[in-house]
């Protein structure tokens, strides 16, 4: 399997993809934000890109932290992580601090 990027669903059902692309003429890569419009991925540009990129990186960090919690938890202590997506001023999903809700023990 290969990773194409991080797919995040916005508050109004829109799909955002955080991915990388090679900088032209350089041996570096940069982060790119894409939004699905009419079943095609379109680049998000300008200030909207900056806000979306920040929110998507935050979502990735929260997901990674949750993954670490799952990997470090024992079978007797299960928790459910929920996160709310809030809309920022220009329409990109932004992840809010997840709330930990305990589940019944098995």
mmCIF file of C-alpha atoms in Angstrom:
data_model
loop_
_atom_site.group_PDB
_atom_site.id
_atom_site.type_symbol
_atom_site.label_atom_id
_atom_site.label_comp_id
_atom_site.label_asym_id
_atom_site.label_seq_id
_atom_site.Cartn_x
_atom_site.Cartn_y
_atom_site.Cartn_z
ATOM 1 C CA UNK A 1 0.000 0.000 0.000
ATOM 2 C CA UNK A 2 1.045 3.569 -0.577
ATOM 3 C CA UNK A 3 -0.138 6.734 1.100
ATOM 4 C CA UNK A 4 -1.561 9.463 -1.104
ATOM 5 C CA UNK A 5 -2.107 11.876 1.780
ATOM 6 C CA UNK A 6 -4.359 12.622 4.723
ATOM 7 C CA UNK A 7 -8.073 12.747 3.890
ATOM 8 C CA UNK A 8 -10.183 14.908 6.226
ATOM 9 C CA UNK A 9 -13.935 15.557 6.069
ATOM 10 C CA UNK A 10 -15.049 19.159 6.747
ATOM 11 C CA UNK A 11 -18.089 20.258 8.750
ATOM 12 C CA UNK A 12 -20.286 20.490 5.682
ATOM 13 C CA UNK A 13 -19.164 17.182 4.173
ATOM 14 C CA UNK A 14 -16.416 18.594 1.968
ATOM 15 C CA UNK A 15 -13.299 16.473 1.425
ATOM 16 C CA UNK A 16 -9.804 17.894 1.958
ATOM 17 C CA UNK A 17 -6.565 16.090 1.140
ATOM 18 C CA UNK A 18 -3.198 17.055 2.637
ATOM 19 C CA UNK A 19 -0.459 15.676 0.427
ATOM 20 C CA UNK A 20 3.045 16.479 -0.785
ATOM 21 C CA UNK A 21 4.465 17.430 -4.149
ATOM 22 C CA UNK A 22 8.000 17.965 -5.381
ATOM 23 C CA UNK A 23 9.191 21.548 -5.702
ATOM 24 C CA UNK A 24 10.044 22.171 -9.334
ATOM 25 C CA UNK A 25 13.800 22.347 -9.881
ATOM 26 C CA UNK A 26 14.622 21.451 -6.274
ATOM 27 C CA UNK A 27 15.091 18.238 -4.365
ATOM 28 C CA UNK A 28 12.538 19.174 -1.721
ATOM 29 C CA UNK A 29 8.831 18.615 -1.254
ATOM 30 C CA UNK A 30 6.082 20.903 -0.013
ATOM 31 C CA UNK A 31 2.706 20.330 1.607
ATOM 32 C CA UNK A 32 -0.296 20.891 -0.656
ATOM 33 C CA UNK A 33 -3.974 21.188 0.289
ATOM 34 C CA UNK A 34 -6.538 19.873 -2.190
ATOM 35 C CA UNK A 35 -10.326 20.154 -1.988
ATOM 36 C CA UNK A 36 -12.704 17.855 -3.848
ATOM 37 C CA UNK A 37 -14.983 19.888 -6.121
ATOM 38 C CA UNK A 38 -17.340 18.122 -8.547
ATOM 39 C CA UNK A 39 -15.468 14.825 -8.038
ATOM 40 C CA UNK A 40 -12.107 16.419 -8.937
ATOM 41 C CA UNK A 41 -9.276 17.507 -6.635
ATOM 42 C CA UNK A 42 -8.546 21.252 -6.884
ATOM 43 C CA UNK A 43 -5.679 23.112 -5.210
ATOM 44 C CA UNK A 44 -6.612 25.393 -2.334
ATOM 45 C CA UNK A 45 -4.614 28.606 -2.642
ATOM 46 C CA UNK A 46 -3.861 31.845 -0.839
ATOM 47 C CA UNK A 47 -4.832 32.459 2.765
ATOM 48 C CA UNK A 48 -7.387 29.640 2.624
ATOM 49 C CA UNK A 49 -4.526 27.209 1.921
ATOM 50 C CA UNK A 50 -2.577 28.417 4.954
ATOM 51 C CA UNK A 51 -5.562 28.037 7.291
ATOM 52 C CA UNK A 52 -6.529 24.651 5.834
ATOM 53 C CA UNK A 53 -2.959 23.336 5.978
ATOM 54 C CA UNK A 54 -2.687 24.320 9.638
ATOM 55 C CA UNK A 55 -6.023 22.652 10.460
ATOM 56 C CA UNK A 56 -5.145 19.491 8.516
ATOM 57 C CA UNK A 57 -1.745 19.203 10.203
ATOM 58 C CA UNK A 58 -3.532 19.566 13.544
ATOM 59 C CA UNK A 59 -5.936 16.788 12.522
ATOM 60 C CA UNK A 60 -2.961 14.584 11.594
ATOM 61 C CA UNK A 61 -1.269 15.208 14.952
ATOM 62 C CA UNK A 62 -4.509 14.422 16.816
ATOM 63 C CA UNK A 63 -4.942 11.217 14.792
ATOM 64 C CA UNK A 64 -1.332 10.201 15.478
ATOM 65 C CA UNK A 65 -1.788 10.832 19.224
ATOM 66 C CA UNK A 66 -4.978 8.740 19.198
ATOM 67 C CA UNK A 67 -3.157 5.966 17.338
ATOM 68 C CA UNK A 68 -0.394 5.992 19.962
ATOM 69 C CA UNK A 69 -3.013 5.795 22.733
ATOM 70 C CA UNK A 70 -4.574 2.750 21.076
ATOM 71 C CA UNK A 71 -1.204 1.052 20.627
ATOM 72 C CA UNK A 72 -0.220 1.782 24.236
ATOM 73 C CA UNK A 73 -3.530 0.848 25.856
ATOM 74 C CA UNK A 74 -4.196 -2.515 27.426
ATOM 75 C CA UNK A 75 -7.147 -4.731 26.530
ATOM 76 C CA UNK A 76 -8.846 -3.820 29.830
ATOM 77 C CA UNK A 77 -8.870 -0.073 29.321
ATOM 78 C CA UNK A 78 -10.739 0.940 26.210
ATOM 79 C CA UNK A 79 -11.573 4.550 25.439
ATOM 80 C CA UNK A 80 -13.430 6.154 22.638
ATOM 81 C CA UNK A 81 -12.033 9.336 21.176
ATOM 82 C CA UNK A 82 -14.387 11.739 19.508
ATOM 83 C CA UNK A 83 -13.438 14.928 17.787
ATOM 84 C CA UNK A 84 -15.586 17.708 16.463
ATOM 85 C CA UNK A 85 -14.848 19.581 13.315
ATOM 86 C CA UNK A 86 -15.536 23.294 13.460
ATOM 87 C CA UNK A 87 -15.666 25.577 10.475
ATOM 88 C CA UNK A 88 -13.071 28.318 10.361
ATOM 89 C CA UNK A 89 -13.833 31.768 9.035
ATOM 90 C CA UNK A 90 -12.964 30.805 5.446
ATOM 91 C CA UNK A 91 -14.555 27.374 5.305
ATOM 92 C CA UNK A 92 -11.849 24.807 6.038
ATOM 93 C CA UNK A 93 -12.467 22.131 8.680
ATOM 94 C CA UNK A 94 -10.578 22.599 11.914
ATOM 95 C CA UNK A 95 -10.188 19.878 14.514
ATOM 96 C CA UNK A 96 -11.128 20.637 18.110
ATOM 97 C CA UNK A 97 -9.497 18.979 21.137
ATOM 98 C CA UNK A 98 -10.947 15.440 21.374
ATOM 99 C CA UNK A 99 -13.030 14.478 24.388
ATOM 100 C CA UNK A 100 -12.297 11.115 26.039
ATOM 101 C CA UNK A 101 -15.405 9.041 26.706
ATOM 102 C CA UNK A 102 -14.935 5.795 28.667
ATOM 103 C CA UNK A 103 -16.644 2.666 27.318
ATOM 104 C CA UNK A 104 -17.834 -0.395 29.220
ATOM 105 C CA UNK A 105 -15.106 -2.858 30.183
ATOM 106 C CA UNK A 106 -14.849 -6.215 28.464
#
